[in-house]
């Protein structure tokens, strides 16, 4: 569970069932492909010599357990890795692949690399820069440890290199996503008319906040039936990670590029046209609505950001989807996704250690069990357990908003997000949770905390109708906890936030409240935070973590 954790495994070579090395006098390169690098055009595979070179892939216990990943997340990554290795082999490439259940598997990248090096005796190692600071630290030691040159290539699956982002960030004091996004639009030409944005505006979000009409039925989502490889991985995960969070089955995620492309096609044809309108809506029993659900594929490499953005742009150009939807979708990928990656690499490792709002409460058990009387939280945790997925507004405005208002410890919240969501890798999860959700970076990433009372949740969802609490009540036993915690959050953080111009309005309202009302808020909030939310079925989904 340690972000900075190193592995101290033995580097002694052991036997492996990987193919034996071929004899030859030319240079042999061992080419590393990590579990989130499953892209055929990966820079580490560039210029591969099929006769000499060997691809290295390892299922590593250290990676599957450093947070208690959702079972479906482990299945997706391991099954996608196995399928990717098979595809490389069918091209005639040599792949050194270590399975998790190989008795000789040492459990770490470093240990498995040592075994592969002993077997294949490469002249050099070639890698693509990893997605995680923790793994980058590990990688930084390999050349010295193994006495071999290690070439680390840029991850050109991203639009913006780390160096490019640093140059952009160096030029300004505060860096807001919106300006970064405009530069990326200009650089890529996506949704541009010459040097002007398509439709005359950069951002159409004002058209994107509609409440979902009660009778609108979102498209049914595709499921991909597990094949023999996936079923084998599911059996392994069921046995080895039974205590991890989340349902193992039904598992319907794509694990191959071909199926991921089909999922992308389905999104573009059936969902994208209404994606913008209902982007922020939430509905009981509709975990996916019009969302793309392609982030797991983008983040492990089955799809590339370029092809996804181009497919969306094509839908606009052919008149299939409106500009507000296409622009909103492209902004998520070309803007937000690239921006958070830039922030991550620019500010790690110190970024993870900040705690600007001095939040220290432990994560409540209901984040794992869903056993709370707050219907909104219970719905989102339940869907997360079932699907390893919740859409952005559920993550931001339900579980995230609760974590922010309740002052939960950033590290605990971050580990939760990293563990439970199928698309969560450190580079994307950390800035989203630490900066956007929790404001723990003090405003580096977001200009204000995304704090909201029950009224927002009621406006954007149908959760409140089925809740034990009353969203209209502001105090007393029935009052919606978000209403009480919202004002308590503002009171507690007065010194830190009252000066923020974007918080001026709520602070003006707070200042008009009587001292008695404020004292009541504090009393009720503390009573709630100290166990006032009486669970209905305590321990039903208790986990052994
Ligand atoms: C998240 C993950 C999991 C669960 N398992 C593996 C694995 O067995 N082998 C692997 O190469 N990568 C895995 N990953 C992804 C890594 O933890 C890590 O996020 C990436 O390698 C990025 O540095
Ligand atoms: Fe959530 Fe409050 Fe609505 Fe209940 S009343 S669902 S706790 S916002």
Coordinates of C-alpha atoms and ligand atoms in Angstrom, one line a residue:
X1 CA 0.0 0.0 0.0
X2 CA 3.0 2.3 -0.2
X3 CA 3.2 4.6 -3.2
X4 CA 7.0 4.8 -2.8
X5 CA 7.3 1.1 -2.0
X6 CA 10.4 -0.7 -3.4
X7 CA 10.8 -4.4 -3.9
X8 CA 13.4 -6.3 -1.9
X9 CA 13.0 -9.6 -3.6
X10 CA 15.9 -11.9 -4.4
X11 CA 17.4 -11.3 -7.8
X12 CA 18.7 -14.8 -8.1
X13 CA 17.8 -16.2 -11.5
X14 CA 15.3 -19.1 -11.4
X15 CA 14.0 -21.4 -14.1
X16 CA 11.3 -20.1 -16.4
X17 CA 9.2 -21.8 -19.1
X18 CA 9.8 -18.9 -21.5
X19 CA 11.2 -19.7 -24.9
X20 CA 15.0 -20.4 -24.9
X21 CA 17.2 -17.7 -26.5
X22 CA 18.3 -18.1 -30.1
X23 CA 22.0 -18.1 -30.9
X24 CA 23.3 -15.3 -33.0
X25 CA 25.9 -12.7 -33.0
X26 CA 23.7 -9.6 -33.3
X27 CA 22.5 -7.4 -30.5
X28 CA 19.6 -8.7 -28.4
X29 CA 17.2 -6.3 -26.8
X30 CA 14.8 -7.2 -24.1
X31 CA 11.7 -5.1 -24.7
X32 CA 9.5 -4.3 -21.7
X33 CA 5.7 -4.1 -22.0
X34 CA 3.9 -3.3 -18.7
X35 CA 0.2 -4.0 -18.0
X36 CA -0.9 -0.6 -19.0
X37 CA 1.2 -0.5 -22.2
X38 CA -0.8 -3.0 -24.3
X39 CA -0.5 -1.1 -27.6
X40 CA 1.1 -2.5 -30.7
X41 CA 2.6 0.8 -31.7
X42 CA 4.2 1.2 -28.2
X43 CA 7.6 3.0 -28.5
X44 CA 9.3 0.1 -26.6
X45 CA 8.4 -2.2 -29.5
X46 CA 9.6 0.1 -32.2
X47 CA 12.3 -1.3 -34.5
X48 CA 11.9 -4.8 -33.0
X49 CA 14.2 -7.5 -34.5
X50 CA 12.0 -10.6 -34.5
X51 CA 15.0 -12.9 -34.8
X52 CA 17.0 -11.4 -31.9
X53 CA 14.7 -9.5 -29.6
X54 CA 12.5 -10.7 -26.8
X55 CA 9.4 -9.0 -25.4
X56 CA 9.2 -9.1 -21.6
X57 CA 5.8 -9.2 -19.8
X58 CA 5.2 -10.2 -16.2
X59 CA 2.1 -10.7 -14.1
X60 CA 3.5 -9.5 -10.8
X61 CA 2.0 -10.1 -7.3
X62 CA 3.4 -6.8 -6.2
X63 CA 1.3 -5.0 -8.8
X64 CA -1.9 -6.9 -8.1
X65 CA -1.7 -6.3 -4.4
X66 CA -0.1 -2.9 -3.6
X67 CA -3.7 -1.7 -3.3
X68 CA -6.6 -4.2 -3.0
X69 CA -7.6 -3.8 -6.7
X70 CA -11.2 -4.7 -7.6
X71 CA -11.3 -8.3 -8.9
X72 CA -12.5 -7.2 -12.4
X73 CA -9.6 -4.8 -12.7
X74 CA -7.1 -7.6 -12.1
X75 CA -9.0 -9.8 -14.6
X76 CA -9.0 -7.1 -17.2
X77 CA -5.3 -6.3 -16.9
X78 CA -4.1 -9.9 -16.7
X79 CA -6.4 -11.2 -19.5
X80 CA -5.6 -8.2 -21.7
X81 CA -1.9 -8.9 -21.1
X82 CA -2.3 -12.6 -22.0
X83 CA -4.3 -11.8 -25.2
X84 CA -1.7 -9.1 -26.2
X85 CA 1.2 -11.6 -25.7
X86 CA -0.7 -14.1 -27.9
X87 CA -1.2 -11.5 -30.6
X88 CA 2.6 -10.7 -30.5
X89 CA 3.5 -14.4 -30.7
X90 CA 1.1 -14.9 -33.7
X91 CA 3.1 -12.2 -35.5
X92 CA 6.2 -14.4 -35.0
X93 CA 7.7 -12.3 -32.1
X94 CA 9.4 -14.0 -29.1
X95 CA 7.6 -13.2 -25.8
X96 CA 9.0 -14.0 -22.4
X97 CA 5.7 -14.1 -20.5
X98 CA 5.5 -14.9 -16.7
X99 CA 2.2 -15.9 -15.3
X100 CA 1.1 -15.1 -11.8
X101 CA 0.6 -18.7 -11.0
X102 CA 4.1 -19.7 -12.2
X103 CA 5.6 -21.3 -9.1
X104 CA 8.9 -19.6 -9.9
X105 CA 7.4 -16.1 -10.2
X106 CA 9.2 -13.9 -7.7
X107 CA 6.3 -11.5 -7.5
X108 CA 7.9 -8.3 -8.7
X109 CA 9.0 -6.6 -12.0
X110 CA 12.6 -6.5 -10.7
X111 CA 12.7 -10.1 -9.7
X112 CA 11.2 -11.3 -13.0
X113 CA 13.4 -9.1 -15.0
X114 CA 16.4 -10.6 -13.3
X115 CA 15.2 -14.1 -14.3
X116 CA 14.6 -13.0 -17.9
X117 CA 18.0 -11.4 -18.2
X118 CA 19.7 -14.6 -16.9
X119 CA 17.8 -16.6 -19.5
X120 CA 18.0 -14.4 -22.6
X121 CA 21.3 -12.6 -21.8
X122 CA 20.2 -9.4 -23.6
X123 CA 22.7 -6.7 -24.5
X124 CA 20.3 -4.0 -23.5
X125 CA 16.8 -3.2 -22.1
X126 CA 14.3 -1.1 -23.9
X127 CA 11.3 0.3 -22.1
X128 CA 8.6 3.0 -22.6
X129 CA 8.4 5.4 -19.7
X130 CA 6.0 3.9 -17.1
X131 CA 2.7 5.5 -16.0
X132 CA 3.6 5.5 -12.3
X133 CA 6.2 7.4 -10.3
X134 CA 6.6 4.3 -8.1
X135 CA 7.5 2.2 -11.1
X136 CA 9.7 4.9 -12.6
X137 CA 11.7 4.8 -9.4
X138 CA 12.1 1.1 -9.7
X139 CA 13.1 1.4 -13.4
X140 CA 15.7 4.0 -12.6
X141 CA 17.6 1.4 -10.7
X142 CA 17.5 -1.4 -13.2
X143 CA 20.4 -0.4 -15.4
X144 CA 22.8 -0.3 -12.4
X145 CA 21.3 -3.4 -10.8
X146 CA 21.7 -5.5 -13.9
X147 CA 24.8 -3.9 -15.4
X148 CA 22.9 -3.3 -18.7
X149 CA 22.1 -0.2 -20.7
X150 CA 18.4 0.7 -20.4
X151 CA 16.8 2.9 -23.0
X152 CA 13.6 4.6 -21.7
X153 CA 11.6 5.9 -24.6
X154 CA 8.9 8.5 -24.5
X155 CA 5.3 7.3 -24.2
X156 CA 4.1 8.8 -27.4
X157 CA 0.6 7.5 -27.0
X158 CA -0.1 10.8 -25.2
X159 CA -0.6 13.9 -27.2
X160 CA 1.6 16.0 -24.9
X161 CA 5.0 14.8 -23.8
X162 CA 6.2 15.4 -20.2
X163 CA 8.7 17.9 -21.6
X164 CA 6.1 19.7 -23.6
X165 CA 3.8 20.1 -20.6
X166 CA 6.7 21.3 -18.5
X167 CA 7.5 24.0 -21.1
X168 CA 3.8 25.1 -21.1
X169 CA 3.7 25.1 -17.3
X170 CA 7.0 27.0 -16.9
X171 CA 5.5 30.0 -18.8
X172 CA 2.7 30.6 -16.2
X173 CA 2.1 31.0 -12.5
X174 CA -1.2 29.2 -12.3
X175 CA -2.1 26.7 -14.9
X176 CA -5.7 26.1 -15.7
X177 CA -6.9 23.2 -17.8
X178 CA -8.9 25.4 -20.1
X179 CA -5.8 27.2 -21.5
X180 CA -3.8 24.0 -21.8
X181 CA -6.7 22.5 -23.7
X182 CA -6.9 25.4 -26.2
X183 CA -3.2 24.9 -27.0
X184 CA -3.8 21.2 -27.5
X185 CA -6.7 21.9 -29.9
X186 CA -4.5 24.3 -31.9
X187 CA -1.6 21.9 -31.9
X188 CA -3.6 18.9 -33.0
X189 CA -6.1 20.7 -35.2
X190 CA -8.9 18.7 -33.6
X191 CA -12.3 20.6 -33.9
X192 CA -10.6 23.6 -35.5
X193 CA -11.5 25.8 -38.5
X194 CA -8.2 27.2 -39.3
X195 CA -7.0 28.9 -36.2
X196 CA -10.5 29.3 -34.8
X197 CA -12.4 26.7 -32.7
X198 CA -15.2 24.9 -34.4
X199 CA -18.5 26.7 -33.7
X200 CA -16.8 29.8 -32.5
X201 CA -16.3 28.7 -28.9
X202 CA -13.8 26.5 -27.2
X203 CA -16.2 25.0 -24.7
X204 CA -19.9 24.2 -24.9
X205 CA -20.4 23.0 -21.3
X206 CA -23.3 25.4 -20.7
X207 CA -25.3 23.2 -23.0
X208 CA -24.2 20.0 -21.1
X209 CA -25.9 20.1 -17.8
X210 CA -29.4 18.8 -18.5
X211 CA -31.4 16.7 -16.1
X212 CA -32.3 13.3 -17.5
X213 CA -36.0 13.2 -18.6
X214 CA -37.7 10.4 -16.6
X215 CA -38.8 8.4 -19.7
X216 CA -35.5 8.5 -21.6
X217 CA -34.0 5.0 -21.8
X218 CA -30.3 5.0 -22.3
X219 CA -28.9 2.5 -24.9
X220 CA -28.2 -1.1 -23.6
X221 CA -24.4 -1.6 -23.2
X222 CA -22.5 -4.3 -24.9
X223 CA -21.0 -7.1 -22.8
X224 CA -18.1 -9.2 -24.1
X225 CA -18.5 -12.8 -23.1
X226 CA -15.4 -14.1 -21.3
X227 CA -13.4 -16.5 -23.6
X228 CA -11.2 -19.4 -22.4
X229 CA -8.3 -17.1 -21.5
X230 CA -10.5 -14.7 -19.5
X231 CA -12.2 -17.6 -17.7
X232 CA -8.9 -19.0 -16.7
X233 CA -7.8 -15.6 -15.3
X234 CA -11.2 -15.3 -13.5
X235 CA -10.6 -18.6 -11.8
X236 CA -7.2 -17.5 -10.7
X237 CA -8.4 -14.1 -9.4
X238 CA -11.4 -15.8 -7.7
X239 CA -9.0 -18.1 -5.8
X240 CA -6.2 -15.7 -5.1
X241 CA -8.0 -12.4 -4.5
X242 CA -11.2 -13.5 -3.0
X243 CA -10.8 -10.9 -0.2
X244 CA -10.4 -8.0 -2.6
X245 CA -13.2 -5.6 -3.2
X246 CA -15.8 -6.1 -5.9
X247 CA -17.8 -8.8 -7.7
X248 CA -15.8 -11.0 -10.0
X249 CA -18.8 -11.9 -12.2
X250 CA -20.5 -11.1 -14.4
X251 CA -17.4 -9.9 -16.2
X252 CA -18.2 -8.2 -19.5
X253 CA -15.2 -6.0 -20.3
X254 CA -13.3 -6.2 -23.6
X255 CA -9.9 -7.7 -23.2
X256 CA -8.7 -7.5 -26.8
X257 CA -8.1 -4.6 -29.1
X258 CA -10.7 -5.9 -31.6
X259 CA -13.4 -5.9 -28.9
X260 CA -12.3 -2.5 -27.5
X261 CA -12.7 -1.1 -31.0
X262 CA -16.2 -2.6 -31.1
X263 CA -17.0 -0.9 -27.7
X264 CA -15.7 2.4 -29.2
X265 CA -17.9 2.0 -32.3
X266 CA -20.9 1.4 -30.1
X267 CA -20.3 4.4 -28.0
X268 CA -19.8 6.7 -31.1
X269 CA -22.9 5.4 -32.8
X270 CA -25.3 4.9 -29.9
X271 CA -24.3 7.2 -27.1
X272 CA -22.1 10.1 -28.3
X273 CA -25.0 12.1 -29.7
X274 CA -26.6 12.5 -26.2
X275 CA -23.3 12.3 -24.2
X276 CA -23.1 16.0 -23.8
X277 CA -26.6 16.7 -22.7
X278 CA -26.7 14.2 -19.9
X279 CA -23.0 14.1 -18.9
X280 CA -23.8 15.2 -15.3
X281 CA -27.0 13.2 -14.8
X282 CA -27.3 10.2 -12.4
X283 CA -30.1 7.7 -12.3
X284 CA -30.8 4.7 -10.1
X285 CA -30.2 1.4 -12.0
X286 CA -28.4 3.2 -14.9
X287 CA -24.7 3.0 -14.1
X288 CA -23.5 3.9 -17.7
X289 CA -26.1 6.3 -19.2
X290 CA -24.5 7.9 -22.2
X291 CA -20.9 7.7 -21.0
X292 CA -18.2 6.2 -23.1
X293 CA -16.9 3.5 -20.8
X294 CA -13.7 3.4 -22.8
X295 CA -11.3 4.7 -20.2
X296 CA -10.2 1.2 -19.1
X297 CA -9.2 0.5 -22.7
X298 CA -7.5 3.8 -23.2
X299 CA -5.6 3.5 -19.9
X300 CA -4.3 0.0 -20.4
X301 CA -3.5 0.7 -24.1
X302 CA -6.1 -1.3 -26.1
X303 CA -7.3 2.0 -27.6
X304 CA -5.2 5.1 -28.3
X305 CA -6.3 8.7 -27.4
X306 CA -5.7 9.8 -31.0
X307 CA -8.0 7.2 -32.6
X308 CA -10.7 7.9 -30.1
X309 CA -10.6 11.7 -30.6
X310 CA -10.5 11.2 -34.4
X311 CA -13.5 8.9 -34.3
X312 CA -15.5 11.5 -32.2
X313 CA -14.5 14.3 -34.6
X314 CA -15.6 12.2 -37.5
X315 CA -19.0 11.8 -35.9
X316 CA -19.3 15.6 -35.8
X317 CA -18.1 16.1 -39.3
X318 CA -20.5 13.6 -40.7
X319 CA -23.4 15.1 -38.8
X320 CA -23.9 12.1 -36.6
X321 CA -23.3 13.9 -33.3
X322 CA -23.7 17.6 -32.2
X323 CA -20.8 19.8 -31.4
X324 CA -21.6 20.2 -27.6
X325 CA -21.3 16.4 -27.3
X326 CA -18.2 15.9 -29.4
X327 CA -16.4 19.0 -27.9
X328 CA -17.2 17.8 -24.3
X329 CA -15.9 14.3 -25.1
X330 CA -12.7 15.5 -26.8
X331 CA -12.1 17.9 -24.0
X332 CA -12.0 15.0 -21.5
X333 CA -9.3 13.2 -23.5
X334 CA -7.3 15.9 -25.2
X335 CA -7.7 18.4 -22.4
X336 CA -8.3 16.9 -19.0
X337 CA -6.6 13.5 -19.4
X338 CA -3.4 15.0 -20.8
X339 CA -3.5 17.8 -18.3
X340 CA -3.7 15.6 -15.2
X341 CA -0.8 13.5 -16.5
X342 CA 1.2 16.6 -16.9
X343 CA 0.5 17.7 -13.4
X344 CA 1.3 14.3 -12.0
X345 CA 4.8 14.1 -13.6
X346 CA 5.6 17.8 -12.8
X347 CA 4.7 17.5 -9.1
X348 CA 5.4 14.0 -8.0
X349 CA 6.5 12.8 -5.5
X350 CA 5.7 15.8 -3.3
X351 CA 2.2 16.2 -4.8
X352 CA 0.9 13.1 -3.1
X353 CA 2.0 14.3 0.4
X354 CA 0.1 17.6 0.5
X355 CA -3.0 17.9 2.7
X356 CA -4.0 21.5 2.2
X357 CA -7.3 21.2 4.1
X358 CA -5.7 19.2 7.0
X359 CA -8.1 16.4 6.6
X360 CA -7.5 13.3 8.8
X361 CA -10.8 11.4 9.3
X362 CA -10.5 7.7 8.4
X363 CA -12.4 6.2 5.4
X364 CA -15.8 5.0 6.7
X365 CA -16.5 1.3 6.3
X366 CA -19.4 2.1 4.0
X367 CA -17.0 3.0 1.2
X368 CA -16.3 -0.7 1.0
X369 CA -19.7 -2.1 2.1
X370 CA -22.2 0.4 0.7
X371 CA -24.0 0.0 3.9
X372 CA -25.2 3.5 4.6
X373 CA -28.6 5.2 4.8
X374 CA -27.4 7.8 2.3
X375 CA -29.0 6.4 -0.8
X376 CA -26.8 8.3 -3.2
X377 CA -23.6 6.9 -1.6
X378 CA -25.1 3.4 -1.3
X379 CA -26.1 3.4 -5.0
X380 CA -22.7 4.5 -6.2
X381 CA -20.7 2.1 -4.0
X382 CA -23.1 -0.7 -5.0
X383 CA -22.5 0.0 -8.7
X384 CA -18.8 0.3 -8.1
X385 CA -18.8 -3.1 -6.5
X386 CA -20.8 -4.6 -9.4
X387 CA -19.0 -3.0 -12.3
X388 CA -15.6 -1.6 -11.0
X389 CA -17.0 1.6 -12.6
X390 CA -18.8 4.8 -11.7
X391 CA -19.1 7.7 -14.1
X392 CA -17.3 11.0 -13.5
X393 CA -20.1 12.9 -11.8
X394 CA -20.8 10.0 -9.4
X395 CA -17.1 9.9 -8.5
X396 CA -16.8 13.7 -8.1
X397 CA -20.2 14.7 -6.6
X398 CA -21.2 11.6 -4.6
X399 CA -18.3 9.7 -3.1
X400 CA -15.9 12.5 -3.8
X401 CA -18.1 15.2 -2.4
X402 CA -18.7 13.2 0.7
X403 CA -15.0 12.6 1.2
X404 CA -14.3 16.3 0.8
X405 CA -17.1 17.5 3.1
X406 CA -16.4 14.9 5.7
X407 CA -12.6 15.7 5.8
X408 CA -11.4 12.2 5.0
X409 CA -7.7 11.5 4.9
X410 CA -6.5 12.1 1.3
X411 CA -4.2 9.1 1.2
X412 CA -7.0 6.7 2.3
X413 CA -9.4 8.2 -0.3
X414 CA -6.8 7.9 -3.0
X415 CA -6.1 4.3 -2.3
X416 CA -9.8 3.6 -2.4
X417 CA -10.2 5.2 -5.8
X418 CA -7.1 3.5 -7.1
X419 CA -8.3 0.1 -5.9
X420 CA -12.0 0.1 -6.9
X421 CA -12.1 1.7 -10.4
X422 CA -11.1 -0.4 -13.4
X423 CA -9.6 2.5 -15.2
X424 CA -7.6 3.8 -12.2
X425 CA -3.8 4.1 -12.6
X426 CA -1.8 6.3 -10.3
X427 CA -1.0 9.0 -12.9
X428 CA -4.7 9.7 -13.6
X429 CA -6.3 8.7 -10.3
X430 CA -4.0 10.8 -8.0
X431 CA -4.4 14.3 -9.5
X432 CA -8.2 13.6 -10.0
X433 CA -8.7 12.6 -6.4
X434 CA -6.0 14.6 -4.6
X435 CA -6.5 17.8 -6.6
X436 CA -10.0 17.8 -8.2
X437 CA -12.0 15.9 -5.6
X438 CA -10.2 16.7 -2.3
X439 CA -8.6 20.1 -3.0
X440 CA -5.6 18.6 -1.1
X441 CA -3.2 20.4 -3.3
X442 CA -4.6 23.7 -2.2
X443 CA -5.8 24.7 -5.6
X444 CA -3.0 23.8 -8.0
X445 CA -5.4 21.8 -10.2
X446 CA -8.9 23.2 -9.4
X447 CA -9.8 26.8 -8.7
X448 CA -12.2 25.9 -5.9
X449 CA -13.3 22.8 -4.0
X450 CA -16.2 20.9 -5.7
X451 CA -18.3 21.0 -2.5
X452 CA -22.1 20.7 -2.9
X453 CA -25.1 20.2 -0.6
X454 CA -28.0 17.8 -1.2
X455 CA -29.8 20.2 -3.5
X456 CA -27.2 19.6 -6.3
X457 CA -27.5 15.8 -5.9
X458 CA -31.3 16.1 -6.0
X459 CA -31.2 18.3 -9.1
X460 CA -28.9 15.9 -11.0
X461 CA -30.3 12.5 -9.9
X462 CA -33.3 10.5 -8.7
X463 CA -31.4 9.3 -5.6
X464 CA -33.2 11.4 -3.0
X465 CA -36.7 10.0 -3.6
X466 CA -35.5 6.6 -2.3
X467 CA -33.5 7.9 0.6
X468 CA -34.0 7.6 4.4
X469 CA -32.9 11.2 4.7
X470 CA -34.8 14.2 3.5
X471 CA -33.0 16.4 1.0
X472 CA -35.1 19.4 1.9
X473 CA -34.3 19.2 5.7
X474 CA -31.5 21.3 6.9
X475 CA -31.3 20.1 10.5
X476 CA -32.5 17.3 12.7
X477 CA -32.4 13.5 12.5
X478 CA -33.9 13.3 9.0
X479 CA -31.8 16.1 7.5
X480 CA -29.7 15.1 4.4
X481 CA -26.1 14.7 5.7
X482 CA -24.8 16.6 2.7
X483 CA -26.7 19.7 3.8
X484 CA -25.2 19.6 7.3
X485 CA -21.7 18.6 6.2
X486 CA -21.6 21.3 3.5
X487 CA -22.0 24.1 5.9
X488 CA -19.7 22.4 8.4
X489 CA -17.1 22.1 5.7
X490 CA -17.3 25.9 5.1
X491 CA -17.1 26.7 8.8
X492 CA -14.2 24.4 9.4
X493 CA -12.2 25.7 6.4
X494 CA -13.1 29.4 6.8
X495 CA -9.5 30.5 7.2
X496 CA -8.4 28.5 4.2
X497 CA -11.2 29.1 1.8
X498 CA -13.1 32.3 2.6
X499 CA -10.6 34.4 0.6
X500 CA -11.2 32.4 -2.6
X501 CA -13.3 34.6 -4.9
X502 CA -15.1 31.5 -6.3
X503 CA -16.3 30.7 -2.7
X504 CA -17.5 34.3 -2.0
X505 CA -21.2 33.5 -2.5
X506 CA -21.5 30.6 0.0
X507 CA -19.4 32.4 2.5
X508 CA -21.7 35.5 2.3
X509 CA -24.6 33.2 3.1
X510 CA -22.7 31.6 6.0
X511 CA -21.9 35.0 7.4
X512 CA -25.6 35.8 7.5
X513 CA -26.3 32.7 9.7
X514 CA -26.8 33.3 13.4
X515 CA -24.2 32.0 15.9
X516 CA -26.8 29.5 17.2
X517 CA -27.4 28.1 13.7
X518 CA -23.7 27.6 13.2
X519 CA -23.3 25.9 16.5
X520 CA -26.2 23.6 15.6
X521 CA -24.5 22.8 12.3
X522 CA -21.3 21.9 14.0
X523 CA -23.0 19.8 16.7
X524 CA -25.1 17.8 14.1
X525 CA -22.2 17.4 11.7
X526 CA -19.9 16.0 14.4
X527 CA -22.6 13.7 15.7
X528 CA -23.1 12.4 12.2
X529 CA -19.3 12.0 11.6
X530 CA -18.9 10.2 14.8
X531 CA -21.3 7.4 13.8
X532 CA -24.7 9.1 13.4
X533 CA -25.5 7.3 10.1
X534 CA -26.9 4.1 11.5
X535 CA -26.3 1.3 8.9
X536 CA -29.2 -0.8 8.0
X537 CA -27.4 -4.1 7.6
X538 CA -24.1 -3.8 9.4
X539 CA -21.3 -6.0 8.2
X540 CA -23.2 -7.5 5.3
X541 CA -20.3 -7.0 2.9
X542 CA -17.6 -6.9 5.5
X543 CA -14.2 -7.3 3.8
X544 CA -11.0 -8.7 5.1
X545 CA -8.6 -6.1 3.9
Ligands
LIG1 C1 -2.5 -2.5 -12.2 C2 -1.6 -3.7 -12.6 C3 -2.0 -5.0 -12.2 C4 -3.1 -5.2 -11.3 N1 -1.2 -6.0 -12.5 C5 -0.1 -5.8 -13.3 C6 0.7 -6.9 -13.7 O1 0.5 -8.1 -13.2 N2 1.7 -6.7 -14.5 C7 2.0 -5.4 -15.0 O2 2.9 -5.3 -15.9 N3 1.2 -4.4 -14.7 C8 0.2 -4.6 -13.8 N4 -0.6 -3.5 -13.5 C9 -0.2 -2.1 -13.9 C10 1.0 -1.6 -13.0 O3 0.7 -1.7 -11.7 C11 1.4 -0.2 -13.3 O4 0.3 0.6 -13.1 C12 1.9 0.1 -14.6 O5 2.9 -0.8 -14.9 C13 2.4 1.5 -14.8 O6 3.5 1.8 -14.2
LIG2 FE1 -28.0 11.7 -0.9 FE2 -29.1 13.5 0.8 FE3 -30.3 12.8 -1.5 FE4 -30.1 11.0 0.6 S1 -31.2 13.0 0.6 S2 -29.8 10.6 -1.6 S3 -28.1 11.6 1.4 S4 -28.4 13.8 -1.3

